[in-house]
């Protein structure tokens, strides 16, 4: 049954790439908007989870009607992401650049031109593949990211070809070797690494406070910054009717004092704070349809406030397995597709 389900998943995505990219643009996006509204009206498990997450973002004063309104737009933006994904390979570089507006672009360009290297960390917002296709034009070698190895293997290989076609070098989270070392080499050579980094699926994430509750962030971007001294930039994304928008936030500097685990914990909390500010400004563009906070994942062991880690408690960045999914999570993760 598992093999049959895997095959069904693969053929569904294969059909998406084969069919959706050939549909007239208005028809394609209209179809995905209809699918989004249908899913929202059914209010299945994923939509209910999205609304539960949005309730924390919008705060205790938000009414059910307000949460439902944001979740409706959220589902439309989520399905717009998928429609974009199936069509992005057919876009010219001119269209990629013309349909994204970037705040802070010169700051990132200047850092890369200096040869220092840069790490971009972003949450599941907007369309990170579109942003990645744009970012790949900033350097001759594109950029490096890390992606979860999907099942079935042929689906992972198809996503790998897709991402490589838009300028990404993709390192696998599992089944490969030297992943973290590969990221270190990329940034030390003055290159760019991009990682989706607000959801940790392992036990090695770093506790942070996020919208008033504790969750865990993947340690990867912070650990990479500490190990290489490369610049670490949070980025948040959102849609308007015509374009994708990206905000490159100011560099998060590695603290001068403290142990390595303490520096990583500090940077993770700074990332969480910046992500929260960006998500609060554009809540309908945060595609989080899974459990995130510890109180939802494991109520009995949830921490209500993260504490500074003791030396040695944060994952070490010197092994292939470290530091969890965030040296890990690439521009795509979760849902078997992203």
Coordinates of C-alpha atoms in Angstrom, one line a residue:
X1 CA 0.0 0.0 0.0
X2 CA 2.9 2.4 0.8
X3 CA 4.5 1.8 -2.5
X4 CA 1.1 2.3 -4.3
X5 CA 0.7 5.6 -2.3
X6 CA 4.2 6.7 -3.2
X7 CA 3.5 6.0 -6.9
X8 CA 0.2 7.9 -6.8
X9 CA 2.0 10.9 -5.2
X10 CA 4.7 10.9 -7.9
X11 CA 2.2 10.6 -10.8
X12 CA 0.1 13.4 -9.3
X13 CA 3.1 15.8 -9.3
X14 CA 4.3 14.6 -12.7
X15 CA 0.9 15.4 -14.1
X16 CA 1.0 18.8 -12.5
X17 CA 4.3 19.6 -14.2
X18 CA 3.1 18.1 -17.5
X19 CA -0.3 19.7 -17.6
X20 CA -0.4 22.9 -15.5
X21 CA 2.6 24.4 -17.3
X22 CA 0.8 24.1 -20.6
X23 CA -2.5 25.6 -19.5
X24 CA -3.3 29.2 -20.4
X25 CA -2.1 31.3 -17.5
X26 CA -5.5 32.7 -16.5
X27 CA -7.0 29.2 -16.6
X28 CA -4.2 27.6 -14.5
X29 CA -4.3 30.2 -11.7
X30 CA -8.1 30.2 -11.7
X31 CA -8.1 26.5 -11.3
X32 CA -5.8 26.6 -8.3
X33 CA -7.8 29.4 -6.7
X34 CA -10.9 27.3 -7.1
X35 CA -9.1 24.3 -5.4
X36 CA -8.0 26.6 -2.6
X37 CA -11.5 27.8 -1.9
X38 CA -12.9 24.3 -2.1
X39 CA -10.3 23.1 0.5
X40 CA -11.0 26.1 2.7
X41 CA -14.8 25.5 2.7
X42 CA -14.3 21.8 3.6
X43 CA -12.1 22.9 6.5
X44 CA -10.2 19.7 6.8
X45 CA -7.3 18.9 9.1
X46 CA -4.7 21.1 7.3
X47 CA -7.0 24.1 7.2
X48 CA -7.9 23.7 10.9
X49 CA -4.2 23.5 11.7
X50 CA -3.5 26.6 9.7
X51 CA -6.2 28.5 11.5
X52 CA -4.8 27.3 14.9
X53 CA -1.4 28.6 14.0
X54 CA -2.9 31.9 12.6
X55 CA -4.7 32.4 15.9
X56 CA -1.4 32.7 17.7
X57 CA -0.1 35.1 15.0
X58 CA -3.2 37.3 15.1
X59 CA -3.4 37.3 18.9
X60 CA -6.1 36.7 21.5
X61 CA -8.2 39.6 20.2
X62 CA -8.8 38.0 16.8
X63 CA -12.3 36.8 16.2
X64 CA -13.2 33.6 14.5
X65 CA -14.4 35.5 11.4
X66 CA -11.0 37.3 11.2
X67 CA -9.1 34.1 11.5
X68 CA -11.3 32.5 8.8
X69 CA -10.8 35.4 6.5
X70 CA -7.0 35.3 6.8
X71 CA -7.0 31.5 6.3
X72 CA -9.0 31.8 3.2
X73 CA -6.5 34.1 1.6
X74 CA -3.8 31.9 3.1
X75 CA -5.1 28.9 1.2
X76 CA -5.3 30.9 -2.0
X77 CA -1.7 32.0 -1.6
X78 CA -0.6 28.5 -0.7
X79 CA -2.2 27.1 -3.9
X80 CA -0.7 30.0 -5.9
X81 CA 2.7 28.8 -4.7
X82 CA 2.0 25.4 -6.2
X83 CA 0.7 26.8 -9.5
X84 CA 3.9 28.9 -9.7
X85 CA 6.0 25.8 -8.9
X86 CA 4.5 23.8 -11.8
X87 CA 5.1 26.7 -14.2
X88 CA 8.3 28.3 -13.0
X89 CA 10.6 26.2 -15.2
X90 CA 8.9 27.8 -18.2
X91 CA 9.6 31.4 -17.0
X92 CA 12.3 33.5 -18.6
X93 CA 14.9 35.1 -16.4
X94 CA 13.3 38.4 -17.4
X95 CA 10.0 37.3 -16.0
X96 CA 11.5 36.0 -12.8
X97 CA 13.1 39.4 -12.1
X98 CA 10.2 41.4 -13.3
X99 CA 7.7 39.7 -11.0
X100 CA 9.7 40.1 -7.7
X101 CA 10.3 43.3 -5.8
X102 CA 13.2 43.0 -3.3
X103 CA 13.8 45.4 -0.4
X104 CA 17.5 45.3 0.7
X105 CA 18.8 43.9 -2.5
X106 CA 21.9 46.1 -2.7
X107 CA 22.9 45.1 0.8
X108 CA 23.1 41.4 -0.2
X109 CA 24.8 42.2 -3.5
X110 CA 27.4 44.3 -1.7
X111 CA 28.1 41.5 0.8
X112 CA 28.5 38.9 -2.0
X113 CA 30.8 41.3 -4.0
X114 CA 33.0 41.7 -0.9
X115 CA 33.7 37.9 -1.1
X116 CA 32.6 37.3 2.5
X117 CA 29.8 35.0 1.7
X118 CA 26.2 35.1 2.9
X119 CA 23.5 32.9 4.5
X120 CA 19.8 33.6 3.8
X121 CA 17.3 32.1 6.3
X122 CA 13.6 32.3 5.6
X123 CA 10.3 30.9 6.8
X124 CA 7.7 29.2 4.7
X125 CA 6.3 32.4 3.2
X126 CA 5.3 33.5 -0.3
X127 CA 7.1 31.5 -2.9
X128 CA 10.7 30.6 -1.9
X129 CA 11.3 28.8 -5.2
X130 CA 10.6 32.1 -7.1
X131 CA 12.8 34.0 -4.7
X132 CA 15.4 31.3 -5.2
X133 CA 15.3 31.6 -8.9
X134 CA 15.9 35.3 -8.5
X135 CA 18.7 34.8 -6.0
X136 CA 20.4 32.4 -8.4
X137 CA 21.1 35.3 -10.7
X138 CA 23.1 37.2 -8.1
X139 CA 26.3 35.1 -8.5
X140 CA 27.8 33.1 -11.4
X141 CA 27.4 29.9 -9.4
X142 CA 23.8 30.3 -8.2
X143 CA 23.4 29.3 -4.6
X144 CA 23.4 26.1 -2.4
X145 CA 20.5 24.8 -0.4
X146 CA 19.5 21.5 1.3
X147 CA 16.3 19.5 0.7
X148 CA 14.6 16.7 2.5
X149 CA 14.9 13.4 0.5
X150 CA 11.3 12.8 -0.6
X151 CA 9.6 9.5 -1.2
X152 CA 9.4 7.9 -3.7
X153 CA 13.0 8.5 -4.8
X154 CA 11.9 9.4 -8.3
X155 CA 9.8 12.3 -6.9
X156 CA 12.9 13.6 -5.1
X157 CA 14.9 13.3 -8.3
X158 CA 12.2 15.2 -10.2
X159 CA 12.2 18.0 -7.6
X160 CA 16.0 18.0 -7.8
X161 CA 16.0 18.5 -11.6
X162 CA 13.4 21.3 -11.2
X163 CA 15.4 23.2 -8.6
X164 CA 18.7 22.7 -10.5
X165 CA 17.0 24.1 -13.6
X166 CA 16.2 27.4 -11.8
X167 CA 19.8 27.7 -10.6
X168 CA 20.0 25.9 -7.2
X169 CA 22.6 23.5 -6.1
X170 CA 20.7 21.1 -3.9
X171 CA 22.4 18.9 -1.2
X172 CA 20.3 16.1 0.2
X173 CA 19.4 16.0 3.9
X174 CA 19.9 12.3 4.0
X175 CA 21.5 9.7 1.8
X176 CA 24.4 11.9 1.0
X177 CA 27.7 12.8 2.7
X178 CA 29.4 16.0 3.8
X179 CA 26.2 18.1 3.7
X180 CA 27.2 20.6 6.4
X181 CA 30.8 20.6 5.1
X182 CA 29.5 21.4 1.6
X183 CA 27.6 24.4 3.0
X184 CA 30.7 25.6 4.8
X185 CA 32.8 25.4 1.7
X186 CA 30.2 27.3 -0.3
X187 CA 30.1 30.3 2.1
X188 CA 33.8 30.3 2.8
X189 CA 34.4 30.6 -1.0
X190 CA 32.2 33.8 -0.9
X191 CA 29.1 32.1 -2.1
X192 CA 25.4 32.1 -1.1
X193 CA 23.5 29.6 0.9
X194 CA 19.7 29.7 1.4
X195 CA 17.8 27.7 4.0
X196 CA 14.1 27.5 5.0
X197 CA 14.4 27.6 8.8
X198 CA 11.4 28.1 11.0
X199 CA 10.3 24.4 11.4
X200 CA 12.5 21.7 12.9
X201 CA 11.4 18.1 12.5
X202 CA 14.2 16.6 14.6
X203 CA 15.1 16.5 18.3
X204 CA 18.1 18.7 17.7
X205 CA 16.5 22.1 17.1
X206 CA 17.1 25.1 19.3
X207 CA 14.2 26.3 21.6
X208 CA 13.0 29.8 20.9
X209 CA 10.1 31.9 21.9
X210 CA 7.8 32.5 18.9
X211 CA 4.5 34.4 19.2
X212 CA 4.4 33.8 22.9
X213 CA 5.1 30.0 22.9
X214 CA 8.1 27.8 22.6
X215 CA 9.1 26.1 19.4
X216 CA 12.4 24.8 18.0
X217 CA 14.2 26.4 15.1
X218 CA 16.7 24.4 13.0
X219 CA 20.2 25.3 14.2
X220 CA 21.7 25.3 10.7
X221 CA 21.8 28.9 9.6
X222 CA 23.0 30.1 13.0
X223 CA 25.6 27.3 13.2
X224 CA 26.8 28.0 9.7
X225 CA 27.2 31.7 10.6
X226 CA 29.1 30.9 13.8
X227 CA 31.4 28.4 11.9
X228 CA 32.2 30.6 8.9
X229 CA 31.7 34.3 10.0
X230 CA 29.5 34.7 6.9
X231 CA 26.7 37.3 7.0
X232 CA 23.4 35.9 8.1
X233 CA 20.3 37.6 6.7
X234 CA 16.7 36.8 7.6
X235 CA 14.3 37.2 4.6
X236 CA 10.5 37.3 4.5
X237 CA 8.3 36.9 1.5
X238 CA 4.7 37.9 0.5
X239 CA 2.5 38.1 -2.5
X240 CA 0.4 41.0 -3.8
X241 CA -1.9 40.7 -6.8
X242 CA 0.8 40.9 -9.4
X243 CA 4.2 40.2 -7.7
X244 CA 6.2 38.4 -5.1
X245 CA 7.9 40.7 -2.5
X246 CA 11.0 39.9 -0.6
X247 CA 12.4 41.8 2.4
X248 CA 16.1 41.2 3.2
X249 CA 16.4 42.2 6.8
X250 CA 19.7 43.6 8.3
X251 CA 22.5 41.2 9.1
X252 CA 22.3 39.3 12.4
X253 CA 25.8 39.6 13.8
X254 CA 27.4 36.7 15.7
X255 CA 27.9 37.7 19.4
X256 CA 31.5 38.5 20.3
X257 CA 31.1 36.7 23.7
X258 CA 29.8 33.4 24.8
X259 CA 30.2 29.7 24.0
X260 CA 29.4 28.3 20.5
X261 CA 26.0 26.9 21.7
X262 CA 25.1 30.2 23.3
X263 CA 25.9 32.1 20.1
X264 CA 23.8 29.7 18.1
X265 CA 20.9 30.1 20.6
X266 CA 21.2 33.9 20.4
X267 CA 21.1 33.9 16.6
X268 CA 18.2 31.5 16.5
X269 CA 16.1 33.7 18.8
X270 CA 17.0 36.7 16.7
X271 CA 15.8 34.8 13.6
X272 CA 12.6 33.8 15.4
X273 CA 11.9 37.5 16.3
X274 CA 12.5 38.7 12.8
X275 CA 10.4 35.9 11.2
X276 CA 7.6 36.8 13.7
X277 CA 7.7 40.4 12.6
X278 CA 7.5 39.5 9.0
X279 CA 4.8 36.9 9.5
X280 CA 2.7 39.3 11.6
X281 CA 2.8 41.9 8.8
X282 CA 1.7 39.3 6.2
X283 CA 0.0 36.4 8.0
X284 CA -1.9 35.1 4.9
X285 CA 1.5 34.4 3.3
X286 CA 2.8 32.0 6.0
X287 CA 2.2 28.5 4.7
X288 CA 2.3 26.6 8.0
X289 CA -0.3 23.8 7.8
X290 CA 1.5 21.6 10.3
X291 CA 2.0 21.6 14.1
X292 CA 4.9 23.9 15.1
X293 CA 4.8 24.8 18.8
X294 CA 5.9 22.4 21.4
X295 CA 2.7 22.7 23.3
X296 CA 0.9 21.3 20.2
X297 CA 3.5 18.7 19.4
X298 CA 4.0 17.3 22.9
X299 CA 1.9 19.1 25.6
X300 CA 3.3 17.2 28.5
X301 CA 6.9 18.2 27.8
X302 CA 6.3 21.7 26.2
X303 CA 8.4 24.5 27.6
X304 CA 6.6 27.8 28.0
X305 CA 9.8 29.8 27.8
X306 CA 13.1 28.9 26.3
X307 CA 16.2 29.1 28.5
X308 CA 19.8 29.8 27.5
X309 CA 21.4 26.5 26.7
X310 CA 24.2 25.1 28.8
X311 CA 27.6 24.7 27.0
X312 CA 27.4 21.6 24.8
X313 CA 23.6 21.5 24.6
X314 CA 23.3 22.9 21.1
X315 CA 24.1 20.6 18.1
X316 CA 27.6 20.8 16.9
X317 CA 28.1 21.8 13.3
X318 CA 31.1 19.7 12.7
X319 CA 29.4 16.5 11.5
X320 CA 27.2 15.5 8.6
X321 CA 24.1 15.1 10.7
X322 CA 24.4 18.4 12.5
X323 CA 22.8 20.7 13.0
X324 CA 19.4 19.3 12.5
X325 CA 17.0 20.1 9.6
X326 CA 18.1 23.6 9.3
X327 CA 21.5 23.1 7.9
X328 CA 19.2 20.9 6.3
X329 CA 16.0 22.4 5.3
X330 CA 16.4 23.7 1.8
X331 CA 14.3 26.1 -0.1
X332 CA 11.7 23.4 0.0
X333 CA 10.5 21.1 2.7
X334 CA 7.4 19.6 4.2
X335 CA 4.1 18.4 2.7
X336 CA 6.1 15.9 0.6
X337 CA 6.6 18.5 -2.0
X338 CA 8.2 21.6 -0.6

